[in-house]
Coordinates of C-alpha atoms in Angstrom, one line a residue:
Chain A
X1 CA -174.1 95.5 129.8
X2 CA -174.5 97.3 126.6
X3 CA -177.3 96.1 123.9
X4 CA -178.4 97.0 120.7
X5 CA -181.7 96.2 120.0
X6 CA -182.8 97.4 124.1
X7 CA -182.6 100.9 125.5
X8 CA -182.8 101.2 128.9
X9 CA -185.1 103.2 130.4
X10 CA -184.6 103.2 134.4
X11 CA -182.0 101.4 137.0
X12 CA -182.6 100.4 140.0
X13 CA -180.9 98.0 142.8
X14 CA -183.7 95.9 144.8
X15 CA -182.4 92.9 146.8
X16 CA -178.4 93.5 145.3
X17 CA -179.9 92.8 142.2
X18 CA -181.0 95.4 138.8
X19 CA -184.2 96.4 137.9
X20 CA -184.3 97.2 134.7
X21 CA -186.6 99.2 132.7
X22 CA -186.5 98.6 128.8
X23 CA -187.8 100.3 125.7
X24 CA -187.6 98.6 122.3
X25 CA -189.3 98.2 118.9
X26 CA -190.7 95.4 118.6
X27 CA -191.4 93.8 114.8
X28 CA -193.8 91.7 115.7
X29 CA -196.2 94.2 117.6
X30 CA -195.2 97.1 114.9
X31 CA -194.8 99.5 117.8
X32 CA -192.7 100.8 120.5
X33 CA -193.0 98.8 123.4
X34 CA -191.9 98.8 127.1
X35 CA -190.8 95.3 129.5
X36 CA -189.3 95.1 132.6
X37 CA -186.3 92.8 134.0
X38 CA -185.0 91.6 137.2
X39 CA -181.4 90.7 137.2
X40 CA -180.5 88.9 140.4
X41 CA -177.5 89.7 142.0
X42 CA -175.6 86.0 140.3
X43 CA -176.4 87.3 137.0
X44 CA -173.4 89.9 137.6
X45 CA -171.1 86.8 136.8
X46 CA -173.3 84.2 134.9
X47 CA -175.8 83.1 133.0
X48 CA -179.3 82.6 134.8
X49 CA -182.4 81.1 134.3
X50 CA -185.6 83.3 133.5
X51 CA -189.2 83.1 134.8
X52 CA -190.9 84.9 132.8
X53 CA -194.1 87.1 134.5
X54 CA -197.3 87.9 132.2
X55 CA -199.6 90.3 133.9
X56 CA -203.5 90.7 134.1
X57 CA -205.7 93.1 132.9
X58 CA -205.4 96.5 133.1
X59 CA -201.8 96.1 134.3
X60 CA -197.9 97.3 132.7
X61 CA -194.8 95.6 133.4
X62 CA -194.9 97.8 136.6
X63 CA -198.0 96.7 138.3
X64 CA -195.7 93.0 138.5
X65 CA -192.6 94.9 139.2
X66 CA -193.6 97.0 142.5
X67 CA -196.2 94.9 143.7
X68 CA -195.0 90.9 144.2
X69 CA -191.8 90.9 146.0
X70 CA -190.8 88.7 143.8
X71 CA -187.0 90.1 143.5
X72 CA -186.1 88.8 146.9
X73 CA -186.9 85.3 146.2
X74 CA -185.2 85.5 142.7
X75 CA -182.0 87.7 144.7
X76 CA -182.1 84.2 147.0
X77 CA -182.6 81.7 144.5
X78 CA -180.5 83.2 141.3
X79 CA -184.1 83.7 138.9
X80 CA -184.0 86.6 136.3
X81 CA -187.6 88.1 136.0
X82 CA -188.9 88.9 132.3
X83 CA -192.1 91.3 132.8
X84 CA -193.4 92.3 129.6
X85 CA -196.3 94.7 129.2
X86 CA -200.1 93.3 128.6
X87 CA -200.9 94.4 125.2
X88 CA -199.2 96.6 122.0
X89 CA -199.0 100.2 123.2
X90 CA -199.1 103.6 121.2
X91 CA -201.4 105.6 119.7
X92 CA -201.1 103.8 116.4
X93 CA -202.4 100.9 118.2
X94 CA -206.1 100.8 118.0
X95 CA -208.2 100.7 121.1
X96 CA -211.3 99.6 122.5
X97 CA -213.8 102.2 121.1
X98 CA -215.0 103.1 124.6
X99 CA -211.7 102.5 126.3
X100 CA -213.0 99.4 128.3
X101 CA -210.9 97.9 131.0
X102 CA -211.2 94.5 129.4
X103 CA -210.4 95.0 125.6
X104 CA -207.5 97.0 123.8
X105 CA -204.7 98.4 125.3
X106 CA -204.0 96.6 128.9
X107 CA -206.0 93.4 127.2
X108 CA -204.0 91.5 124.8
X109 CA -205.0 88.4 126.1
X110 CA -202.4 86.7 125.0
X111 CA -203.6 85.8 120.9
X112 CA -202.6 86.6 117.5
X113 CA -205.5 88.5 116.4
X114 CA -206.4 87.5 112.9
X115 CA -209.6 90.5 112.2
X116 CA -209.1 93.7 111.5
X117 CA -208.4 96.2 112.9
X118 CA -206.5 94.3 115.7
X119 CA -204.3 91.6 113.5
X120 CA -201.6 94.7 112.7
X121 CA -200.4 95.2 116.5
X122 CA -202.2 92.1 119.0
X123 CA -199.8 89.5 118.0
X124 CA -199.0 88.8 121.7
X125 CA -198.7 85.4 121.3
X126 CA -195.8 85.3 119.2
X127 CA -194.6 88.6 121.2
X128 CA -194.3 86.3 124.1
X129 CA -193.6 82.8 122.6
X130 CA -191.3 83.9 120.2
X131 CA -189.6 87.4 119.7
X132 CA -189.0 88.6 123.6
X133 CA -187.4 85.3 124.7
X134 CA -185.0 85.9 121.4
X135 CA -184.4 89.6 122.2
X136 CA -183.5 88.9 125.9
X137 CA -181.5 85.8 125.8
X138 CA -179.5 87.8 122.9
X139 CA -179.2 90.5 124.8
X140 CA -178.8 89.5 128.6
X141 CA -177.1 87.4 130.8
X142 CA -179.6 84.4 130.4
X143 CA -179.4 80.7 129.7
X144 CA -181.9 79.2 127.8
X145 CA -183.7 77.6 130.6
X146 CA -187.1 79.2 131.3
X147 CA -190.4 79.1 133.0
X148 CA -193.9 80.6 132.6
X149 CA -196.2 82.6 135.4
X150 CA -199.0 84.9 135.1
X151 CA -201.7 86.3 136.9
X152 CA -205.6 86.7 135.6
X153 CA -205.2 87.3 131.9
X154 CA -201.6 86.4 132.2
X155 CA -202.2 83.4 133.9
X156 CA -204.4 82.5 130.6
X157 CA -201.3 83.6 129.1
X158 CA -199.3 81.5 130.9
X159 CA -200.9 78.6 130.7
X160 CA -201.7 78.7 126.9
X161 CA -198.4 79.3 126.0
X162 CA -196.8 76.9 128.4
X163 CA -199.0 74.1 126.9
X164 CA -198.3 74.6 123.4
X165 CA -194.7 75.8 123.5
X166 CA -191.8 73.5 124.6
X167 CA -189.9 76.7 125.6
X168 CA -191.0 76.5 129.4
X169 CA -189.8 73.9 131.9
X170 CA -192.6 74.4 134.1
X171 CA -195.8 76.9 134.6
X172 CA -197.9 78.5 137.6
X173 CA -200.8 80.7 137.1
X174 CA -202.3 83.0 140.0
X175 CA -206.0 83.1 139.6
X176 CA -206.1 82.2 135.7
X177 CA -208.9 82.9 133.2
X178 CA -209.0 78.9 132.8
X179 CA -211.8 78.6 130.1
X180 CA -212.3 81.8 128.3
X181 CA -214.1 80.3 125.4
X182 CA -216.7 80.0 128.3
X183 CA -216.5 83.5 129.5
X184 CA -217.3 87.1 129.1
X185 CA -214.3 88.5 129.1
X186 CA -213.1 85.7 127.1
X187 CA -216.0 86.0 124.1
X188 CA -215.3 90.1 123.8
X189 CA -211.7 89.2 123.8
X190 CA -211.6 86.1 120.9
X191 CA -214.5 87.1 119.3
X192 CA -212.6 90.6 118.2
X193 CA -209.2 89.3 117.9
X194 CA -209.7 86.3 116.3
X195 CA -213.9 86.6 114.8
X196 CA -217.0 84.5 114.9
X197 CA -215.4 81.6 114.0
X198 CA -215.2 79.7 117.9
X199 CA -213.1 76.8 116.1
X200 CA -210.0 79.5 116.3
X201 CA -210.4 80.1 119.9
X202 CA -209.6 76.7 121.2
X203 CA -206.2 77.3 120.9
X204 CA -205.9 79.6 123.5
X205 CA -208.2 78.0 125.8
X206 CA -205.9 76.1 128.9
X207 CA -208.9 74.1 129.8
X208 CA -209.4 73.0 126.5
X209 CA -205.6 72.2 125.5
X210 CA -205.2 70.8 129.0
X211 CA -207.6 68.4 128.4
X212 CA -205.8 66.8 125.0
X213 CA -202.4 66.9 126.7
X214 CA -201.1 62.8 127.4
X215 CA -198.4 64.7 129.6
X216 CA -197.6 67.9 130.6
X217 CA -194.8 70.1 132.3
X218 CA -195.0 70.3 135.8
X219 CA -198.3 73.4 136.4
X220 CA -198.9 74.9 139.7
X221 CA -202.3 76.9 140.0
X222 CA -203.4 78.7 143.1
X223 CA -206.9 80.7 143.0
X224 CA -208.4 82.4 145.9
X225 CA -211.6 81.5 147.4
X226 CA -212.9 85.0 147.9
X227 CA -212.2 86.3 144.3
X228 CA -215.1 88.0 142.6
X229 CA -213.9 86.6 139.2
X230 CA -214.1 83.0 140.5
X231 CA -217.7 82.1 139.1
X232 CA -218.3 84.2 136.6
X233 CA -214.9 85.0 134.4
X234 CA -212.0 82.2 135.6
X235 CA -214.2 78.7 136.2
X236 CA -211.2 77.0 137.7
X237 CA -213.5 73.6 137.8
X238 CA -213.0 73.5 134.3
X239 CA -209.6 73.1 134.6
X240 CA -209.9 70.8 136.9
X241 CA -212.1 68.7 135.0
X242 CA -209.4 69.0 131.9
X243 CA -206.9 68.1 134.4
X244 CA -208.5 64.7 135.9
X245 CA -209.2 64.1 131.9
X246 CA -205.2 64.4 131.2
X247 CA -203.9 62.4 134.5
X248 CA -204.1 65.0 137.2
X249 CA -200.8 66.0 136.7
X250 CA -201.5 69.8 137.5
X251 CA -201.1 70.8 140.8
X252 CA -204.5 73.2 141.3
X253 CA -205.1 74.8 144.9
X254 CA -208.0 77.0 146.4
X255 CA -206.7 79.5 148.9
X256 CA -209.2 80.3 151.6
X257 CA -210.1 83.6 152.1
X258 CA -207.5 85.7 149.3
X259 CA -209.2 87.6 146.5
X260 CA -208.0 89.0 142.8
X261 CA -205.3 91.1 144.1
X262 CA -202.0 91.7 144.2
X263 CA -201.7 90.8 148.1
X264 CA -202.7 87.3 147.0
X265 CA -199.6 86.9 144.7
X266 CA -197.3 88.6 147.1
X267 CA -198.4 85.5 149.4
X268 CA -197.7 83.2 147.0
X269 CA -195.2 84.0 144.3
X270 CA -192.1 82.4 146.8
X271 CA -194.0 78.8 146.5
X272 CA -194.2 79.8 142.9
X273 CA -190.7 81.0 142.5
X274 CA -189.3 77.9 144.3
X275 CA -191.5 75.3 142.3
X276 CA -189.8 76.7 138.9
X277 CA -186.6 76.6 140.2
X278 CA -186.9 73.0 141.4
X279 CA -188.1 72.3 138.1
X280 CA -185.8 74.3 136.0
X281 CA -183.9 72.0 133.3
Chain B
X1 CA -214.0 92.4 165.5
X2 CA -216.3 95.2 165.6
X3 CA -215.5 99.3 166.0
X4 CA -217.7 102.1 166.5
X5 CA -215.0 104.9 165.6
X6 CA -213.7 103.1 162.8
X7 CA -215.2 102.7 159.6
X8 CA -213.8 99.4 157.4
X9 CA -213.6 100.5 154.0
X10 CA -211.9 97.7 152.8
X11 CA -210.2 94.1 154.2
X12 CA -208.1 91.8 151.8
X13 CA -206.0 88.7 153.5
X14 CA -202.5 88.6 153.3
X15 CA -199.9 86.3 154.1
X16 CA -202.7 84.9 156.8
X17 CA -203.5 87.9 158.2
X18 CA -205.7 91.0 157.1
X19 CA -204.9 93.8 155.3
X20 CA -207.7 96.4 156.5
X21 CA -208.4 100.3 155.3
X22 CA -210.3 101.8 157.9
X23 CA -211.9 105.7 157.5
X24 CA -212.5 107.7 160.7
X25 CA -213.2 111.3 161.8
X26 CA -210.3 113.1 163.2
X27 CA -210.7 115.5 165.8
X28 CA -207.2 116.8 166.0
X29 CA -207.3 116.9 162.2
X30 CA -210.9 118.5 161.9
X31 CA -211.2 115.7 158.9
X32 CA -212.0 112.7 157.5
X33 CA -209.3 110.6 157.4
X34 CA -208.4 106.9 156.2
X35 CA -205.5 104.7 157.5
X36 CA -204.1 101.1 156.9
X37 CA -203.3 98.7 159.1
X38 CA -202.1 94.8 158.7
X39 CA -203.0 92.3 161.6
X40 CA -201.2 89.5 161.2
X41 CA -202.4 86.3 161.9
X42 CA -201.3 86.1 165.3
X43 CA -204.1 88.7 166.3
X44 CA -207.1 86.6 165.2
X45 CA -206.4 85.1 169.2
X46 CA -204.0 87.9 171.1
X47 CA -203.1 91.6 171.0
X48 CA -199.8 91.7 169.2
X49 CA -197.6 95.4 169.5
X50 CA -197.5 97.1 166.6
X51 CA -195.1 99.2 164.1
X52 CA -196.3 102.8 162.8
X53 CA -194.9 103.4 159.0
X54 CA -195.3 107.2 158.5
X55 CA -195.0 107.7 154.6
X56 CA -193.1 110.3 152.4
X57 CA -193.8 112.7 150.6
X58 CA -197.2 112.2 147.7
X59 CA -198.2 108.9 149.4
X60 CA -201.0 107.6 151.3
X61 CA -201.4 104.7 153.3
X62 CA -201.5 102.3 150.3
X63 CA -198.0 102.7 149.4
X64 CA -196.5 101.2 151.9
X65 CA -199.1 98.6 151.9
X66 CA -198.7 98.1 148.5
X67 CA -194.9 98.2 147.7
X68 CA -193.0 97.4 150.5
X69 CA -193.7 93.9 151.0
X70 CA -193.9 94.0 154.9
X71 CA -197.0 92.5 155.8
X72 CA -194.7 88.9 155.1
X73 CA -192.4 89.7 158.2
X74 CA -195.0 91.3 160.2
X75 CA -196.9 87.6 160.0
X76 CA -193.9 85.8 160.6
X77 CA -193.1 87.8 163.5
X78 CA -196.3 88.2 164.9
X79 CA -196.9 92.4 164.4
X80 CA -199.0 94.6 163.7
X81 CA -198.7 98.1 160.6
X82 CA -200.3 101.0 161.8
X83 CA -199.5 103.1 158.0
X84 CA -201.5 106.2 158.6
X85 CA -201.6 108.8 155.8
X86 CA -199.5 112.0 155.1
X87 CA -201.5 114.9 155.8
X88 CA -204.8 116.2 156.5
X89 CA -207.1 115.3 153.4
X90 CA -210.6 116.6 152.0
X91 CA -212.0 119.7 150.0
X92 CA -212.2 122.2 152.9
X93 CA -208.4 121.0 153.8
X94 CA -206.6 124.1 152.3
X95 CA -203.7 122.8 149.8
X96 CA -200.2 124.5 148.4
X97 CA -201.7 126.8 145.6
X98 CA -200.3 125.8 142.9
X99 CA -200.9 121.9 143.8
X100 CA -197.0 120.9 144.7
X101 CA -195.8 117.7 145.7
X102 CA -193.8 118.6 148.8
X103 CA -196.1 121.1 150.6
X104 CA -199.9 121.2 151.8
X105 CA -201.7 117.8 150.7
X106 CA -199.8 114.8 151.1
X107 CA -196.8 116.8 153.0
X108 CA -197.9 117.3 156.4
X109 CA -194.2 117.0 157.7
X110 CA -195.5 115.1 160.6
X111 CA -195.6 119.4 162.4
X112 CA -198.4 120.8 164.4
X113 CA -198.8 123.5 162.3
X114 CA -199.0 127.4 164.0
X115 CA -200.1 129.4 161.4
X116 CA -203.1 130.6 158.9
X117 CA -204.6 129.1 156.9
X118 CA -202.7 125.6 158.1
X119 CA -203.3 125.2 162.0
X120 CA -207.4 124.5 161.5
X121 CA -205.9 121.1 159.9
X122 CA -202.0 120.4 159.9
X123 CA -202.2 118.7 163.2
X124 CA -199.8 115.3 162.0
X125 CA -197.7 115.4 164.9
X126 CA -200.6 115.2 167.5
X127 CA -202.2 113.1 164.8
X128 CA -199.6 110.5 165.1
X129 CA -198.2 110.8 168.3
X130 CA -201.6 111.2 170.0
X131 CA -205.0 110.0 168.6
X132 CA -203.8 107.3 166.4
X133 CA -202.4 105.0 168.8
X134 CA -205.3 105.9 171.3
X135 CA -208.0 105.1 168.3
X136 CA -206.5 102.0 167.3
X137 CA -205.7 100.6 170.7
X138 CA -208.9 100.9 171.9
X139 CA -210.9 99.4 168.7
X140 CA -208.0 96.8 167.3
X141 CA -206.3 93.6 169.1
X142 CA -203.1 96.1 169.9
X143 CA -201.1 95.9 172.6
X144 CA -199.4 99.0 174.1
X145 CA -195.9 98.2 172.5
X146 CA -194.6 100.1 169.8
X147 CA -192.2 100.9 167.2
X148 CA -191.8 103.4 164.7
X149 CA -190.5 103.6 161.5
X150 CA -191.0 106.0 157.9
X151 CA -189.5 106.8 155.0
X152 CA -187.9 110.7 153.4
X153 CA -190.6 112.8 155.1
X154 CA -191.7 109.8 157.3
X155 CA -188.1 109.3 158.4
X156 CA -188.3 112.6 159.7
X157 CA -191.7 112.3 161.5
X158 CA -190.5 108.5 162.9
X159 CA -187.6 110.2 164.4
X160 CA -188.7 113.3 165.6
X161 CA -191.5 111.8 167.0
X162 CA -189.7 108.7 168.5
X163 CA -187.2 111.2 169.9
X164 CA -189.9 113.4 172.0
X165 CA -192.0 110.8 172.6
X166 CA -191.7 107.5 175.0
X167 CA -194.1 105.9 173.3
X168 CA -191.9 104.0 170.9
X169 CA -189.3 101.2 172.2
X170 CA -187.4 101.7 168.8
X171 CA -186.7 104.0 165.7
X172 CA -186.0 102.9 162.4
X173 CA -186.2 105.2 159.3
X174 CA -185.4 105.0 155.3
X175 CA -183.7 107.9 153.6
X176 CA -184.9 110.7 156.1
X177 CA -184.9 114.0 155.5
X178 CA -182.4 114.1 158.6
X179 CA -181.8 118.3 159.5
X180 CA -185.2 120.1 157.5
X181 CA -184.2 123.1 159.4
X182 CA -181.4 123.4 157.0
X183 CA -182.6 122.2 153.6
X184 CA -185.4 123.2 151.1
X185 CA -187.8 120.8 151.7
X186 CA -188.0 121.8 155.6
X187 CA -187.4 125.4 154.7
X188 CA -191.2 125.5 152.9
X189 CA -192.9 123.3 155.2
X190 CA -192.0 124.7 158.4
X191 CA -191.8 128.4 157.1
X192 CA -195.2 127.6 156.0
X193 CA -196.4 125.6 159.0
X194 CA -194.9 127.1 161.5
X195 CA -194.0 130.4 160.6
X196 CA -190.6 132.5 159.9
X197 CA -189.6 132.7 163.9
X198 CA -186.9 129.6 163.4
X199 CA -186.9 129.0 166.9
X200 CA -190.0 126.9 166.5
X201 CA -188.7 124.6 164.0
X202 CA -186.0 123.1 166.2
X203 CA -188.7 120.7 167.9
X204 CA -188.8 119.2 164.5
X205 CA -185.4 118.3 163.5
X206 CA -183.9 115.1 164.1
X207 CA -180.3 116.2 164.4
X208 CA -181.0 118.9 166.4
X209 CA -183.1 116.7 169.1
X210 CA -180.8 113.8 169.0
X211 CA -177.5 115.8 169.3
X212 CA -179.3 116.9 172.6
X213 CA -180.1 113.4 174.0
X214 CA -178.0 111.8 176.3
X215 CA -179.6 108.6 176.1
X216 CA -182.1 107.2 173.1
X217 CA -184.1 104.4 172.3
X218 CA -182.2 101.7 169.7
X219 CA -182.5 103.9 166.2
X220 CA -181.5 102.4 162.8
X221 CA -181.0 104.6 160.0
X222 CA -180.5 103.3 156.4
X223 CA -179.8 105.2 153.3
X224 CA -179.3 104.4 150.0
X225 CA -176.0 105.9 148.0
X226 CA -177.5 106.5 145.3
X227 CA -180.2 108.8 146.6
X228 CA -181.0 112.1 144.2
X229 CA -182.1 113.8 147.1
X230 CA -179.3 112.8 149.4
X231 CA -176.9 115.6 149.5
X232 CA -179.7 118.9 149.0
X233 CA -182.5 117.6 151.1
X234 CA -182.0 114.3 153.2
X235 CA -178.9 116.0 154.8
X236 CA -177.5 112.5 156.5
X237 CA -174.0 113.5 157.3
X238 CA -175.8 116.3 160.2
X239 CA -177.5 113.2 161.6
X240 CA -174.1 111.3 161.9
X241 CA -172.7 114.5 163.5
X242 CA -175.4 114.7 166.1
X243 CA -175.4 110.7 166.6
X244 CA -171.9 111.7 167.8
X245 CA -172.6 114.1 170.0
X246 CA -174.6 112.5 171.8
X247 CA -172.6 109.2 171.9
X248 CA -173.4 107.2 169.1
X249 CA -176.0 105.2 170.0
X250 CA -177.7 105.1 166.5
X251 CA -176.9 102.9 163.5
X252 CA -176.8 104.8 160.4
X253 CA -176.0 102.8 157.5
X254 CA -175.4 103.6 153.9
X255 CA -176.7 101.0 151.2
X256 CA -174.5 101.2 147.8
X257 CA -176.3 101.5 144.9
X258 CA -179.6 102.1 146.3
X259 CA -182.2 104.9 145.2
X260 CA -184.7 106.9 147.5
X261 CA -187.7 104.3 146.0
X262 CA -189.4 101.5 147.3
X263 CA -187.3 99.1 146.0
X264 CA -184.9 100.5 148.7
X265 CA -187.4 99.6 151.8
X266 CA -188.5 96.1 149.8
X267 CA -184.7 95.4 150.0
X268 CA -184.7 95.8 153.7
X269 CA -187.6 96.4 155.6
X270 CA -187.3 92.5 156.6
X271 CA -184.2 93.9 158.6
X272 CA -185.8 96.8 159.6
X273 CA -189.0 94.6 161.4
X274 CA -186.9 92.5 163.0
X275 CA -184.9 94.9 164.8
X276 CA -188.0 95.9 166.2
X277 CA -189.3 92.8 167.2
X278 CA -186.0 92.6 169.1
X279 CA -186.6 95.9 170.6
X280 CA -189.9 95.4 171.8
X281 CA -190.5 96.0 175.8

């Protein structure tokens, strides 16, 4: 394939597939930034669908990339992967004064920061939403038929955008932050990006837009029972309060015994993989 | 289950079963040490035979763990990994002076090492062939089957070690560095480890020792064609010669496309797993 707007970075076969490495400016995020793709091996003579991956904190499009397994499901089942990075990148980016885990680069969280210093670069929101799924479906062999994932922060991610966008045909979340208006991670988070004002948060709160929704797209959520998040950052009973209050149409599981990690998602992401494509338009 | 040589450092489940880090004394290696192993979920009520993954070049036990994505066929098919690490490790472990990747730390070559300053620690072969298996089947649900498999330098430690040894019902390895008696890589290591008499390094060199074998246990070798280190250090066509020679019993495949990375064992360490499973006494 040759593109304008992408340079590629690194090539690599996994499953008969490409994993791709990209590099690109992006307007929105006024920086250079990085994403990762998985071409399945039916991409090499059609269009495919997309799931599209958004990562937790801390993580790159790598952590995703090396980590799931994902490819061989999406090899099998004829899925591209779209695994952008978690925040804007650069050192014209600012960053959390102290370089906390939790804030900054690694922490987008998913918003279009509206205070200052943050509102130049952290427009993830739309970065997600709006300007990658233009850039790719331009630029590689993709229909426009797409689904949303994420894990942690980017199940937040997922779940926020999948609910207000119509782009997405279904969403799963691993372990999402499902109430950060409620949460530590989430107050540092909104109350930076987007200031004191809480009325501005509850637009990216799932529990809260979950909650308003009449119907929905078809969600899968699956959180581990022995995650040390569970209590203190995610508070999956919210969402499961929001979802009883919208018709129970969410699918939300507890999985005995798996924690934060990536070994949880690498035991999971086939169910997830094989609910999008069932539900793929 | 509960182990008085074996320190848990860490458990995380995984696809049922556990994923567990364990730190021990070595007293071949004159060192701490930690290894990884996965019990699949079959061993919560029955010893289950187990796999050894010996690791390339830089890694430790949690690549493997982390990237390979074996620990989903290991459940299905009821084994155990056994992923120890790839050298001798600590502060008093003397290192390659000018930190390298491919010798001292994280390069033991899988050698008993003869000479100064190396021999007090570069023990990997005994290591692996010898107290591992004891340690774990005496504190772990293990039965006394085995198979062994590895990757670049762990290819060459899986085969020389299945070759001499009658521990191991089969051989698999990824990309391994196939005649180090004749490349760079094997060149520093063993001049190092075993000093300039090249007599000495024949014991370690795959082609050499299978070239000699009239009979061998079921070995599959696979190896990716678009390896960088293929023609200067894996050496593959010498192992083809010597699988010849000593009438063809191994499978040595090449894999178009493929790179010396883990997206190369994701791809097919399913394959590799059960061809071991089918091999198993």
């Amino acid at each position: 394939m040759t593109t304008t707007a992408l340079e590629k970075v690194s090539e690599q076969i996994a499953f008969g597939g490409r994993q791709i490495r990209f590099k690109h400016r992006s307007a929105v995020l006024n920086c250079d930034m990085q994403f990762s793709v998985y071409l399945p091996p039916q991409a090499e003579h059609e269009a495919v669908p997309a799931v599209y991956w958004l990562s937790g904190l801390t993580c790159t499009d790598e952590n995703f990339s090396s980590k799931a397994g994902a490819q061989r499901v999406a090899a099998e089942l004829g899925l591209a992967l779209i695994i952008p990075d978690t925040s804007p990148r650069g050192d014209d980016v600012p960053d959390d004064d102290e370089g906390a885990y939790d804030f900054g680069h690694g922490a987008g969280f998913y918003v279009n920061a509206t205070q200052q210093p943050w509102a130049k670069h952290y427009q993830m929101y739309d970065y997600i939403a709006k300007e990658l799924p233009g850039l790719v479906e331009a630029e590689l062999p993709l229909t426009q038929d797409r689904a949303i994932s994420g894990h942690s922060m980017g199940g937040h991610g997922a779940l926020v955008i999948g609910l207000r966008e119509s782009l997405f045909s279904s969403i799963s979340a691993f372990s999402p932050i499902c109430h950060p208006t409620e949460c530590p991670w989430g107050h540092k988070a909104f109350g930076n990006y987007l200031g004191e004002d809480k009325s501005t948060w509850r637009a990216y709160d799932a529990s809260l837009l979950l909650q308003e929704r009449d119907s929905v797209p078809p969600i899968l959520v699956d959180q581990g029972t022995a995650d040390n998040f569970l209590a203190e950052q995610l508070l999956t009973p919210a969402l499961e309060k929001a979802n009883q209050l919208s018709g129970g149409g969410a699918q939300i599981r507890y999985q005995q015994g798996y924690d934060h990690s990536y070994y949880f998602i690498a035991s999971f992401i086939e169910e997830h993989l094989r609910f999008h494509a069932r539900n793929l338009r």
